[in-house]
Amino acid sequence: MPDAVLRYGDKELTLPVHTGTHGDAAIDISKLRAELGLVTLDSGLGNTAEGEGSISFIDGEAGLLSYRGYPIEQLAEHASFLEVAYLLQYGELPTPTELEAYEESVRRHTLIREDMKHLFEAFPHNAHPMQILASAVSALATYYPDALNPLDEEAVDISARRLIAKTPTMVAWSYKYRVSQPYIYPDNTHDYASNFLKMMFSVPAEEYTPDPVVAKALNLLLVLHADHGQNCSSSAVRLVGSSHSNIFSSVAAGIHALAGPLHGGANQAVLEMLEDLHQNGTSVETAVKRAKDKNDPFRLMGFGHRVYKNFDPRARILKKQADEVLDALGIDDPLLDLARELEEVALNDDYFVERKLYPNVDFYSGIIYRAIGFPADMFTVLFAIGRLPGWISQFRELLADPATRIFRPRQLYVGPATRDYVPLDQR
Ligand code: SDX
């Protein structure tokens, strides 16, 4: 790829251009300030690559996503969540022996310290599950003080397995406290998704067998959420990790970023939007009209994306999956019909077409989570469980790169010019 040449005043600077696997290119501006005294301005960082990455690739124009080169459609069809967690972290699909060893190592860490119950019981019953999850993940760091060094590969590896193993247990236990039911311990005879379902929905008084249809749907949802490049929450994990903060603190930062309604919090907001439209009998035409009105803060949640200017491939898969899960469970959810109608009207409206606003991963996921039985305010926590291997892989990739430096962006200062202090009695 030819270099770029930047002309500024009477100066000219040649900037190297790096090329990615799929032909995408990036101008290296690391010499810009030293040579021309300039920095770049890119609000929201939509045109800025923070670094090179090898974990997932997104072609926003074509609506394509792959993890370590494997198309999401194929992984969604064939892979288990732990298989994908292995792939994202170690770069290759595991052999049967590697997968069995990885699954066994995760199974061995599904228990959490008994005293974590005091943490969950310290929260009000209506605490948002994302706030509790971020606190619990931060708290994990306090139990493993000897395995916090982010530059110690072994420490990071065991911490990664603990995070992936213990998070479903922490989520289920905080839920059980909220609904005043007994804590259900992990049962390692089950696979990852089934174990989580049992901890969430079983009670000691009755036999509980996880529904294989539901377990398969949950596995798919976790796979689809596993990684997505430098999204807001993964960038938060990398930024905190760049200061050599430990992996638990970095992932906790990612959880807080994901909680925002513009990001992972959108899956809860989509369901609340659909319920509101359904309960008030608002037509989809009215909803679309409101979403286009700049004076109306209403947005079509689950629509639009910084990178996808085409259908989010995950939304395409989930749209189909929603049908299958609801049919298999014999659920006729009017919100699914409403979502479909909303999508249809929006995708034929110039405002959405011109801006290339399509359904994203959050548009259909909530309908499936609801069919499984999760409360709406837990949907983003489910997104977080799925995104854990992605956050962990991004953290590991960053810390393994010797060229990594602490993140410290510049700003263009437009505040007051230098001025003298005015004594209080003269103001
Ligand atoms: C996720 O980055 C990732 O990879 C994220 C994610 C992942 O896997 O990690 O994919 C997960 O976060 C998906 C996104 C979930 N969020 C939502 O569904 C919330 C609703 N969507 C929007 O708020 C918005 O589309 C964003 C936040 C997703 C993207 O915001 P951008 O890129 O900053 O786009 P923008 O706000 O500048 O919008 C461009 C235009 C604007 O109109 P104009 O100024 O051109 O007139 O599109 C409009 C916006 O007003 N617009 C919408 C809209 N989304 C954008 N108008 C109505 N409804 C919407 N949903």
CSV table of C-alpha atoms and ligand atoms in Angstrom, one decimal:
chain,number,residue,atom,x,y,z
A,1,MET,CA,0.0,0.0,0.0
A,2,PRO,CA,1.5,3.4,-1.0
A,3,ASP,CA,2.5,5.8,1.8
A,4,ALA,CA,0.2,8.8,2.5
A,5,VAL,CA,1.6,12.3,2.1
A,6,LEU,CA,0.3,15.1,4.3
A,7,ARG,CA,1.0,18.6,3.3
A,8,TYR,CA,0.7,21.3,6.0
A,9,GLY,CA,1.8,24.8,5.3
A,10,ASP,CA,5.2,24.6,3.6
A,11,LYS,CA,5.9,21.2,5.2
A,12,GLU,CA,5.2,17.7,3.8
A,13,LEU,CA,5.2,14.5,5.9
A,14,THR,CA,5.1,11.0,4.5
A,15,LEU,CA,3.0,8.7,6.7
A,16,PRO,CA,3.3,4.9,6.4
A,17,VAL,CA,0.1,3.0,5.6
A,18,HIS,CA,-0.4,-0.4,7.2
A,19,THR,CA,-2.6,-3.0,5.5
A,20,GLY,CA,-4.9,-5.5,7.3
A,21,THR,CA,-5.7,-9.1,6.3
A,22,HIS,CA,-8.8,-8.1,4.3
A,23,GLY,CA,-7.2,-5.1,2.6
A,24,ASP,CA,-8.3,-2.5,5.1
A,25,ALA,CA,-5.6,0.1,5.6
A,26,ALA,CA,-4.5,2.5,8.3
A,27,ILE,CA,-2.3,5.6,8.3
A,28,ASP,CA,0.4,5.4,11.0
A,29,ILE,CA,0.4,8.9,12.5
A,30,SER,CA,2.8,8.2,15.3
A,31,LYS,CA,5.3,10.8,13.9
A,32,LEU,CA,2.6,13.5,13.3
A,33,ARG,CA,3.0,15.6,16.4
A,34,ALA,CA,6.9,15.4,16.5
A,35,GLU,CA,7.2,16.3,12.8
A,36,LEU,CA,4.3,18.8,12.3
A,37,GLY,CA,3.1,19.7,15.8
A,38,LEU,CA,-0.3,18.4,15.0
A,39,VAL,CA,-2.6,15.9,16.6
A,40,THR,CA,-5.8,14.3,15.0
A,41,LEU,CA,-9.3,15.0,16.2
A,42,ASP,CA,-11.8,12.1,15.9
A,43,SER,CA,-14.8,12.4,18.2
A,44,GLY,CA,-16.0,8.9,19.1
A,45,LEU,CA,-12.9,7.4,17.6
A,46,GLY,CA,-14.9,6.2,14.6
A,47,ASN,CA,-12.0,6.7,12.2
A,48,THR,CA,-9.2,5.7,14.6
A,49,ALA,CA,-7.6,2.3,15.1
A,50,GLU,CA,-6.1,2.1,18.5
A,51,GLY,CA,-3.8,-0.8,17.4
A,52,GLU,CA,-3.6,-4.0,15.4
A,53,GLY,CA,-5.8,-6.8,16.4
A,54,SER,CA,-6.2,-10.5,15.4
A,55,ILE,CA,-9.2,-11.6,17.4
A,56,SER,CA,-12.3,-10.7,15.4
A,57,PHE,CA,-12.9,-9.0,12.1
A,58,ILE,CA,-16.0,-7.0,11.2
A,59,ASP,CA,-16.8,-5.9,7.7
A,60,GLY,CA,-19.5,-3.3,8.5
A,61,GLU,CA,-20.4,-2.6,4.9
A,62,ALA,CA,-21.0,-6.2,4.0
A,63,GLY,CA,-22.3,-7.2,7.4
A,64,LEU,CA,-19.7,-9.8,8.1
A,65,LEU,CA,-18.2,-11.0,11.5
A,66,SER,CA,-15.6,-13.6,12.1
A,67,TYR,CA,-13.7,-14.8,15.2
A,68,ARG,CA,-10.0,-15.7,14.5
A,69,GLY,CA,-11.0,-16.1,10.8
A,70,TYR,CA,-14.0,-18.4,11.4
A,71,PRO,CA,-17.3,-16.8,10.1
A,72,ILE,CA,-19.8,-16.3,12.9
A,73,GLU,CA,-22.5,-18.2,11.0
A,74,GLN,CA,-20.3,-21.4,11.2
A,75,LEU,CA,-19.4,-21.0,14.8
A,76,ALA,CA,-23.1,-20.3,15.7
A,77,GLU,CA,-24.0,-23.5,13.9
A,78,HIS,CA,-21.3,-25.8,15.2
A,79,ALA,CA,-19.4,-24.5,18.2
A,80,SER,CA,-20.0,-24.6,22.0
A,81,PHE,CA,-19.4,-21.4,24.0
A,82,LEU,CA,-16.3,-22.9,25.7
A,83,GLU,CA,-14.9,-23.9,22.3
A,84,VAL,CA,-15.3,-20.3,21.2
A,85,ALA,CA,-13.8,-19.1,24.5
A,86,TYR,CA,-10.8,-21.3,23.8
A,87,LEU,CA,-10.6,-20.1,20.1
A,88,LEU,CA,-10.7,-16.4,21.1
A,89,GLN,CA,-8.1,-16.7,23.8
A,90,TYR,CA,-5.6,-19.1,22.2
A,91,GLY,CA,-6.2,-18.4,18.5
A,92,GLU,CA,-7.0,-21.9,17.3
A,93,LEU,CA,-10.0,-24.3,17.5
A,94,PRO,CA,-9.2,-26.8,20.3
A,95,THR,CA,-8.6,-30.5,19.5
A,96,PRO,CA,-10.9,-32.9,21.3
A,97,THR,CA,-8.3,-33.4,24.0
A,98,GLU,CA,-7.6,-29.7,24.4
A,99,LEU,CA,-11.3,-28.9,24.6
A,100,GLU,CA,-11.9,-31.6,27.2
A,101,ALA,CA,-9.0,-30.3,29.3
A,102,TYR,CA,-10.3,-26.7,29.0
A,103,GLU,CA,-13.8,-27.7,29.9
A,104,GLU,CA,-12.5,-29.6,32.9
A,105,SER,CA,-10.4,-26.7,34.0
A,106,VAL,CA,-13.4,-24.4,33.8
A,107,ARG,CA,-15.6,-26.9,35.6
A,108,ARG,CA,-13.1,-27.0,38.5
A,109,HIS,CA,-13.6,-23.3,39.2
A,110,THR,CA,-17.4,-22.9,39.1
A,111,LEU,CA,-17.7,-22.7,42.9
A,112,ILE,CA,-17.4,-19.3,44.5
A,113,ARG,CA,-16.3,-18.4,48.0
A,114,GLU,CA,-19.1,-18.8,50.5
A,115,ASP,CA,-18.5,-15.4,51.8
A,116,MET,CA,-19.5,-13.8,48.5
A,117,LYS,CA,-23.1,-14.4,49.7
A,118,HIS,CA,-22.5,-11.4,52.1
A,119,LEU,CA,-21.7,-9.3,49.0
A,120,PHE,CA,-24.9,-10.2,47.2
A,121,GLU,CA,-26.9,-9.8,50.4
A,122,ALA,CA,-25.5,-6.3,50.9
A,123,PHE,CA,-27.4,-5.0,47.9
A,124,PRO,CA,-31.0,-3.9,47.9
A,125,HIS,CA,-33.3,-6.4,46.2
A,126,ASN,CA,-33.9,-4.0,43.4
A,127,ALA,CA,-30.3,-3.4,42.7
A,128,HIS,CA,-29.5,-3.5,38.9
A,129,PRO,CA,-27.8,-6.8,38.1
A,130,MET,CA,-25.0,-5.1,36.1
A,131,GLN,CA,-24.0,-3.0,39.2
A,132,ILE,CA,-23.9,-6.2,41.2
A,133,LEU,CA,-21.9,-8.0,38.5
A,134,ALA,CA,-19.3,-5.3,38.3
A,135,SER,CA,-18.9,-5.3,42.1
A,136,ALA,CA,-18.6,-9.1,42.2
A,137,VAL,CA,-16.0,-9.2,39.4
A,138,SER,CA,-14.0,-6.5,41.2
A,139,ALA,CA,-14.4,-8.5,44.4
A,140,LEU,CA,-12.9,-11.6,42.8
A,141,ALA,CA,-9.6,-9.8,42.6
A,142,THR,CA,-9.5,-9.7,46.4
A,143,TYR,CA,-9.6,-13.5,46.7
A,144,TYR,CA,-6.6,-14.1,44.4
A,145,PRO,CA,-4.0,-11.5,45.4
A,146,ASP,CA,-1.2,-13.8,44.1
A,147,ALA,CA,-2.6,-14.0,40.6
A,148,LEU,CA,-3.1,-10.4,39.7
A,149,ASN,CA,0.1,-9.6,37.7
A,150,PRO,CA,-1.1,-8.8,34.2
A,151,LEU,CA,2.3,-9.5,32.8
A,152,ASP,CA,2.4,-13.0,34.3
A,153,GLU,CA,0.9,-15.3,31.6
A,154,GLU,CA,0.1,-18.1,34.1
A,155,ALA,CA,-1.7,-15.6,36.5
A,156,VAL,CA,-3.7,-14.2,33.6
A,157,ASP,CA,-4.6,-17.7,32.4
A,158,ILE,CA,-5.9,-19.0,35.7
A,159,SER,CA,-7.7,-15.7,36.3
A,160,ALA,CA,-9.4,-16.0,32.9
A,161,ARG,CA,-10.6,-19.5,33.7
A,162,ARG,CA,-11.9,-18.3,37.1
A,163,LEU,CA,-13.8,-15.4,35.5
A,164,ILE,CA,-15.4,-17.6,32.8
A,165,ALA,CA,-16.2,-20.4,35.4
A,166,LYS,CA,-17.4,-18.2,38.3
A,167,THR,CA,-19.4,-15.5,36.6
A,168,PRO,CA,-22.5,-17.6,35.9
A,169,THR,CA,-22.5,-18.8,39.5
A,170,MET,CA,-22.2,-15.2,40.8
A,171,VAL,CA,-25.0,-14.1,38.4
A,172,ALA,CA,-27.3,-16.9,39.5
A,173,TRP,CA,-26.6,-16.4,43.2
A,174,SER,CA,-27.3,-12.7,43.1
A,175,TYR,CA,-30.5,-13.5,41.3
A,176,LYS,CA,-31.5,-16.1,43.9
A,177,TYR,CA,-30.9,-13.6,46.7
A,178,ARG,CA,-33.1,-11.1,44.8
A,179,VAL,CA,-36.0,-13.6,44.6
A,180,SER,CA,-35.4,-14.9,48.1
A,181,GLN,CA,-34.8,-18.4,47.0
A,182,PRO,CA,-32.0,-20.8,48.1
A,183,TYR,CA,-28.7,-20.6,46.4
A,184,ILE,CA,-28.2,-23.4,43.9
A,185,TYR,CA,-24.7,-24.8,43.6
A,186,PRO,CA,-23.0,-25.6,40.3
A,187,ASP,CA,-23.6,-29.1,39.1
A,188,ASN,CA,-20.6,-30.0,37.0
A,189,THR,CA,-22.3,-33.0,35.3
A,190,HIS,CA,-24.0,-30.3,33.1
A,191,ASP,CA,-22.5,-28.3,30.2
A,192,TYR,CA,-21.8,-24.6,30.7
A,193,ALA,CA,-25.2,-23.3,29.6
A,194,SER,CA,-27.2,-26.0,31.3
A,195,ASN,CA,-25.3,-25.5,34.6
A,196,PHE,CA,-26.2,-21.9,34.5
A,197,LEU,CA,-29.9,-22.6,33.7
A,198,LYS,CA,-30.0,-25.0,36.7
A,199,MET,CA,-28.4,-22.5,39.1
A,200,MET,CA,-30.8,-19.8,37.9
A,201,PHE,CA,-34.1,-21.6,37.6
A,202,SER,CA,-34.1,-24.8,39.8
A,203,VAL,CA,-35.3,-25.0,43.4
A,204,PRO,CA,-34.2,-27.7,45.9
A,205,ALA,CA,-37.8,-28.9,46.3
A,206,GLU,CA,-38.1,-30.2,42.8
A,207,GLU,CA,-36.2,-32.1,40.2
A,208,TYR,CA,-34.9,-29.9,37.4
A,209,THR,CA,-33.7,-31.0,34.0
A,210,PRO,CA,-32.4,-28.1,31.8
A,211,ASP,CA,-34.4,-28.0,28.5
A,212,PRO,CA,-32.0,-28.9,25.7
A,213,VAL,CA,-33.7,-26.5,23.4
A,214,VAL,CA,-33.2,-23.7,25.9
A,215,ALA,CA,-29.6,-24.7,26.6
A,216,LYS,CA,-28.8,-24.8,22.9
A,217,ALA,CA,-30.4,-21.3,22.5
A,218,LEU,CA,-28.4,-19.9,25.4
A,219,ASN,CA,-25.2,-21.4,24.1
A,220,LEU,CA,-25.9,-19.7,20.7
A,221,LEU,CA,-26.6,-16.4,22.4
A,222,LEU,CA,-23.3,-16.6,24.3
A,223,VAL,CA,-21.3,-17.5,21.2
A,224,LEU,CA,-22.8,-14.6,19.2
A,225,HIS,CA,-21.9,-12.1,22.0
A,226,ALA,CA,-18.3,-13.5,22.6
A,227,ASP,CA,-16.3,-10.8,20.8
A,228,HIS,CA,-16.7,-7.8,18.6
A,229,GLY,CA,-13.5,-5.9,18.0
A,230,GLN,CA,-12.9,-2.5,19.7
A,231,ASN,CA,-16.4,-1.9,20.8
A,232,CYS,CA,-17.0,0.5,23.7
A,233,SER,CA,-16.7,-2.1,26.5
A,234,SER,CA,-13.7,-3.9,25.0
A,235,SER,CA,-11.9,-0.6,24.6
A,236,ALA,CA,-12.6,0.2,28.2
A,237,VAL,CA,-11.0,-3.2,29.2
A,238,ARG,CA,-8.0,-2.4,27.1
A,239,LEU,CA,-7.7,1.2,28.4
A,240,VAL,CA,-7.7,0.1,32.0
A,241,GLY,CA,-5.5,-2.9,31.3
A,242,SER,CA,-2.9,-0.6,29.6
A,243,SER,CA,-2.2,0.9,33.0
A,244,HIS,CA,-1.2,-2.7,34.1
A,245,SER,CA,-4.3,-2.9,36.3
A,246,ASN,CA,-5.4,-6.5,36.9
A,247,ILE,CA,-7.8,-8.4,34.6
A,248,PHE,CA,-10.6,-8.4,37.1
A,249,SER,CA,-10.5,-4.6,37.4
A,250,SER,CA,-10.2,-4.2,33.6
A,251,VAL,CA,-13.2,-6.5,33.0
A,252,ALA,CA,-15.2,-4.7,35.7
A,253,ALA,CA,-14.6,-1.5,33.7
A,254,GLY,CA,-15.9,-3.3,30.6
A,255,ILE,CA,-19.0,-4.3,32.5
A,256,HIS,CA,-19.8,-0.7,33.5
A,257,ALA,CA,-19.3,0.4,29.8
A,258,LEU,CA,-21.5,-2.4,28.6
A,259,ALA,CA,-24.3,-1.3,31.0
A,260,GLY,CA,-24.9,1.9,29.0
A,261,PRO,CA,-28.2,1.9,26.9
A,262,LEU,CA,-26.3,2.9,23.8
A,263,HIS,CA,-24.2,-0.3,24.1
A,264,GLY,CA,-25.1,-3.6,25.8
A,265,GLY,CA,-27.9,-2.0,27.8
A,266,ALA,CA,-29.8,-1.7,24.6
A,267,ASN,CA,-31.1,-5.3,24.8
A,268,GLN,CA,-33.1,-4.4,27.9
A,269,ALA,CA,-34.1,-1.0,26.4
A,270,VAL,CA,-35.4,-2.9,23.3
A,271,LEU,CA,-37.7,-5.0,25.3
A,272,GLU,CA,-38.9,-2.1,27.4
A,273,MET,CA,-39.6,-0.2,24.1
A,274,LEU,CA,-41.5,-3.1,22.6
A,275,GLU,CA,-43.5,-3.6,25.8
A,276,ASP,CA,-44.3,0.1,26.0
A,277,LEU,CA,-45.5,0.2,22.3
A,278,HIS,CA,-47.6,-3.0,22.9
A,279,GLN,CA,-49.2,-1.8,26.2
A,280,ASN,CA,-50.0,1.6,24.8
A,281,GLY,CA,-51.2,0.3,21.5
A,282,THR,CA,-48.7,2.6,19.7
A,283,SER,CA,-48.4,1.8,16.0
A,284,VAL,CA,-45.0,1.0,14.6
A,285,GLU,CA,-45.5,3.9,12.1
A,286,THR,CA,-45.8,6.2,15.1
A,287,ALA,CA,-42.7,4.7,16.7
A,288,VAL,CA,-40.7,5.1,13.5
A,289,LYS,CA,-42.0,8.7,13.1
A,290,ARG,CA,-40.9,9.5,16.7
A,291,ALA,CA,-37.5,7.9,16.1
A,292,LYS,CA,-36.9,10.3,13.2
A,293,ASP,CA,-38.0,13.4,15.1
A,294,LYS,CA,-34.9,15.2,16.3
A,295,ASN,CA,-37.0,17.0,18.9
A,296,ASP,CA,-38.0,13.6,20.4
A,297,PRO,CA,-35.4,11.8,22.5
A,298,PHE,CA,-37.0,8.5,21.5
A,299,ARG,CA,-34.7,6.2,19.5
A,300,LEU,CA,-35.4,2.9,17.9
A,301,MET,CA,-33.4,0.8,20.4
A,302,GLY,CA,-31.7,-2.2,18.8
A,303,PHE,CA,-31.3,-0.3,15.6
A,304,GLY,CA,-28.1,1.3,14.2
A,305,HIS,CA,-24.5,0.6,14.7
A,306,ARG,CA,-21.2,2.5,14.5
A,307,VAL,CA,-19.6,-0.2,12.3
A,308,TYR,CA,-22.4,-2.2,10.6
A,309,LYS,CA,-24.0,-0.2,7.8
A,310,ASN,CA,-25.8,-3.4,6.8
A,311,PHE,CA,-27.7,-6.1,8.7
A,312,ASP,CA,-25.7,-7.1,11.9
A,313,PRO,CA,-25.1,-10.8,11.0
A,314,ARG,CA,-25.9,-11.7,14.7
A,315,ALA,CA,-29.3,-10.1,14.4
A,316,ARG,CA,-29.9,-12.1,11.3
A,317,ILE,CA,-29.2,-15.3,13.1
A,318,LEU,CA,-31.1,-14.3,16.2
A,319,LYS,CA,-34.2,-13.3,14.2
A,320,LYS,CA,-34.4,-16.9,12.9
A,321,GLN,CA,-33.5,-18.4,16.3
A,322,ALA,CA,-36.3,-16.4,18.0
A,323,ASP,CA,-38.8,-18.2,15.9
A,324,GLU,CA,-37.4,-21.6,16.6
A,325,VAL,CA,-37.1,-21.1,20.4
A,326,LEU,CA,-40.6,-19.7,20.8
A,327,ASP,CA,-42.1,-22.4,18.7
A,328,ALA,CA,-40.2,-25.1,20.6
A,329,LEU,CA,-41.4,-23.6,23.9
A,330,GLY,CA,-44.9,-23.1,22.6
A,331,ILE,CA,-44.7,-19.4,23.3
A,332,ASP,CA,-46.6,-16.9,21.2
A,333,ASP,CA,-45.0,-13.6,22.1
A,334,PRO,CA,-46.8,-10.6,20.6
A,335,LEU,CA,-43.5,-8.6,21.0
A,336,LEU,CA,-41.8,-10.8,18.4
A,337,ASP,CA,-44.5,-10.0,15.9
A,338,LEU,CA,-44.2,-6.3,16.9
A,339,ALA,CA,-40.4,-6.4,16.5
A,340,ARG,CA,-40.7,-7.9,13.0
A,341,GLU,CA,-43.3,-5.3,12.0
A,342,LEU,CA,-41.0,-2.5,13.4
A,343,GLU,CA,-38.1,-3.9,11.4
A,344,GLU,CA,-40.1,-4.1,8.2
A,345,VAL,CA,-41.4,-0.5,8.5
A,346,ALA,CA,-38.0,0.9,9.5
A,347,LEU,CA,-36.1,-0.8,6.7
A,348,ASN,CA,-38.5,0.7,4.2
A,349,ASP,CA,-38.2,4.2,5.5
A,350,ASP,CA,-35.8,6.7,3.8
A,351,TYR,CA,-34.5,8.0,7.1
A,352,PHE,CA,-33.3,4.6,8.2
A,353,VAL,CA,-32.2,3.6,4.7
A,354,GLU,CA,-30.2,6.8,4.1
A,355,ARG,CA,-28.5,6.4,7.4
A,356,LYS,CA,-28.0,2.6,6.9
A,357,LEU,CA,-29.7,1.9,10.3
A,358,TYR,CA,-30.3,-1.9,10.5
A,359,PRO,CA,-31.3,-4.1,13.5
A,360,ASN,CA,-28.2,-4.9,15.6
A,361,VAL,CA,-27.5,-7.8,18.0
A,362,ASP,CA,-29.7,-6.3,20.7
A,363,PHE,CA,-32.9,-6.1,18.7
A,364,TYR,CA,-33.9,-9.8,18.9
A,365,SER,CA,-31.8,-11.1,21.8
A,366,GLY,CA,-34.1,-9.9,24.5
A,367,ILE,CA,-37.1,-11.7,23.1
A,368,ILE,CA,-35.2,-15.0,23.4
A,369,TYR,CA,-33.9,-14.2,26.9
A,370,ARG,CA,-37.5,-13.4,27.9
A,371,ALA,CA,-38.8,-16.6,26.5
A,372,ILE,CA,-36.2,-18.5,28.5
A,373,GLY,CA,-37.4,-16.8,31.6
A,374,PHE,CA,-34.8,-14.2,32.4
A,375,PRO,CA,-36.1,-10.8,33.8
A,376,ALA,CA,-35.4,-7.9,31.4
A,377,ASP,CA,-32.9,-6.2,33.7
A,378,MET,CA,-30.7,-9.3,33.5
A,379,PHE,CA,-30.4,-9.2,29.7
A,380,THR,CA,-27.3,-7.1,29.7
A,381,VAL,CA,-25.7,-9.4,32.3
A,382,LEU,CA,-26.2,-12.2,29.8
A,383,PHE,CA,-24.5,-10.1,27.2
A,384,ALA,CA,-21.6,-9.7,29.7
A,385,ILE,CA,-21.3,-13.5,30.3
A,386,GLY,CA,-21.1,-14.0,26.5
A,387,ARG,CA,-18.6,-11.1,26.1
A,388,LEU,CA,-16.2,-12.3,28.8
A,389,PRO,CA,-14.0,-14.4,26.5
A,390,GLY,CA,-13.8,-11.4,24.2
A,391,TRP,CA,-12.8,-9.0,26.9
A,392,ILE,CA,-10.3,-11.5,28.3
A,393,SER,CA,-8.8,-12.0,24.8
A,394,GLN,CA,-8.5,-8.3,24.1
A,395,PHE,CA,-6.8,-7.8,27.5
A,396,ARG,CA,-4.4,-10.7,26.8
A,397,GLU,CA,-3.6,-9.5,23.3
A,398,LEU,CA,-2.9,-6.0,24.6
A,399,LEU,CA,-0.7,-7.1,27.5
A,400,ALA,CA,1.2,-9.7,25.4
A,401,ASP,CA,2.3,-7.0,22.9
A,402,PRO,CA,5.6,-5.5,24.0
A,403,ALA,CA,4.8,-2.3,22.0
A,404,THR,CA,1.8,-1.6,24.3
A,405,ARG,CA,1.9,1.7,26.0
A,406,ILE,CA,-0.5,3.2,28.5
A,407,PHE,CA,-3.5,4.8,26.8
A,408,ARG,CA,-3.1,8.6,27.0
A,409,PRO,CA,-5.0,10.4,24.2
A,410,ARG,CA,-4.4,14.1,23.7
A,411,GLN,CA,-7.1,16.8,23.6
A,412,LEU,CA,-7.5,20.0,21.6
A,413,TYR,CA,-7.8,22.6,24.5
A,414,VAL,CA,-10.4,25.2,23.8
A,415,GLY,CA,-10.8,26.5,27.4
A,416,PRO,CA,-9.9,29.9,28.8
A,417,ALA,CA,-6.6,31.4,28.0
A,418,THR,CA,-4.1,31.9,30.9
A,419,ARG,CA,-5.4,34.4,33.5
A,420,ASP,CA,-4.5,35.5,37.0
A,421,TYR,CA,-6.3,34.4,40.2
A,422,VAL,CA,-8.8,36.9,41.5
A,423,PRO,CA,-9.0,37.2,45.3
A,424,LEU,CA,-12.3,36.3,46.8
A,425,ASP,CA,-13.1,39.9,48.0
A,426,GLN,CA,-12.6,41.2,44.5
A,427,ARG,CA,-15.0,38.8,42.7
B,1,SDX,C1,-23.9,-2.8,20.7
B,1,SDX,O1,-19.6,-1.3,18.8
B,1,SDX,C2,-20.1,-2.5,18.9
B,1,SDX,O2,-19.5,-3.4,18.3
B,1,SDX,C3,-21.2,-2.7,19.8
B,1,SDX,C4,-21.9,-4.1,19.8
B,1,SDX,C5,-21.0,-5.1,20.4
B,1,SDX,O3,-21.2,-6.3,20.0
B,1,SDX,O4,-20.2,-4.8,21.3
B,1,SDX,O5,-22.3,-4.4,18.5
B,1,SDX,C6,-23.2,-4.1,20.7
B,1,SDX,O6,-23.7,-1.9,21.4
B,1,SDX,C7,-25.0,-2.6,19.6
B,1,SDX,C8,-25.6,-1.2,19.6
B,1,SDX,C9,-26.7,-1.2,20.7
B,1,SDX,N1,-27.3,0.2,20.8
B,1,SDX,C10,-28.5,0.5,20.4
B,1,SDX,O7,-29.3,-0.3,19.8
B,1,SDX,C11,-29.0,1.9,20.8
B,1,SDX,C12,-29.6,2.6,19.6
B,1,SDX,N2,-28.6,2.9,18.5
B,1,SDX,C13,-28.0,4.1,18.6
B,1,SDX,O8,-28.0,4.9,19.7
B,1,SDX,C14,-26.8,4.3,17.7
B,1,SDX,O9,-27.1,3.7,16.5
B,1,SDX,C15,-25.5,3.7,18.1
B,1,SDX,C16,-25.1,4.2,19.5
B,1,SDX,C17,-25.5,2.2,18.1
B,1,SDX,C18,-24.4,4.1,17.2
B,1,SDX,O10,-24.2,5.5,17.3
B,1,SDX,P1,-23.3,6.3,16.3
B,1,SDX,O11,-22.4,5.5,15.5
B,1,SDX,O12,-22.7,7.4,17.2
B,1,SDX,O13,-24.3,6.9,15.3
B,1,SDX,P2,-25.1,8.3,15.5
B,1,SDX,O14,-25.7,8.4,16.8
B,1,SDX,O15,-24.2,9.4,15.1
B,1,SDX,O16,-26.3,8.2,14.4
B,1,SDX,C19,-26.1,8.5,13.1
B,1,SDX,C20,-27.5,9.1,12.7
B,1,SDX,C21,-28.0,10.2,13.5
B,1,SDX,O17,-28.9,11.0,12.8
B,1,SDX,P3,-28.3,12.3,12.0
B,1,SDX,O18,-27.5,13.1,13.0
B,1,SDX,O19,-27.5,11.8,10.8
B,1,SDX,O20,-29.6,13.0,11.6
B,1,SDX,O21,-28.4,8.0,12.8
B,1,SDX,C22,-29.4,8.4,13.8
B,1,SDX,C23,-28.8,9.5,14.6
B,1,SDX,O22,-29.8,10.3,15.1
B,1,SDX,N3,-29.7,7.2,14.6
B,1,SDX,C24,-30.9,6.8,15.0
B,1,SDX,C25,-30.6,5.6,15.7
B,1,SDX,N4,-29.3,5.3,15.6
B,1,SDX,C26,-28.7,6.3,15.0
B,1,SDX,N5,-32.1,7.3,14.8
B,1,SDX,C27,-33.1,6.6,15.4
B,1,SDX,N6,-33.0,5.4,16.1
B,1,SDX,C28,-31.8,4.9,16.2
B,1,SDX,N7,-31.6,3.7,16.9
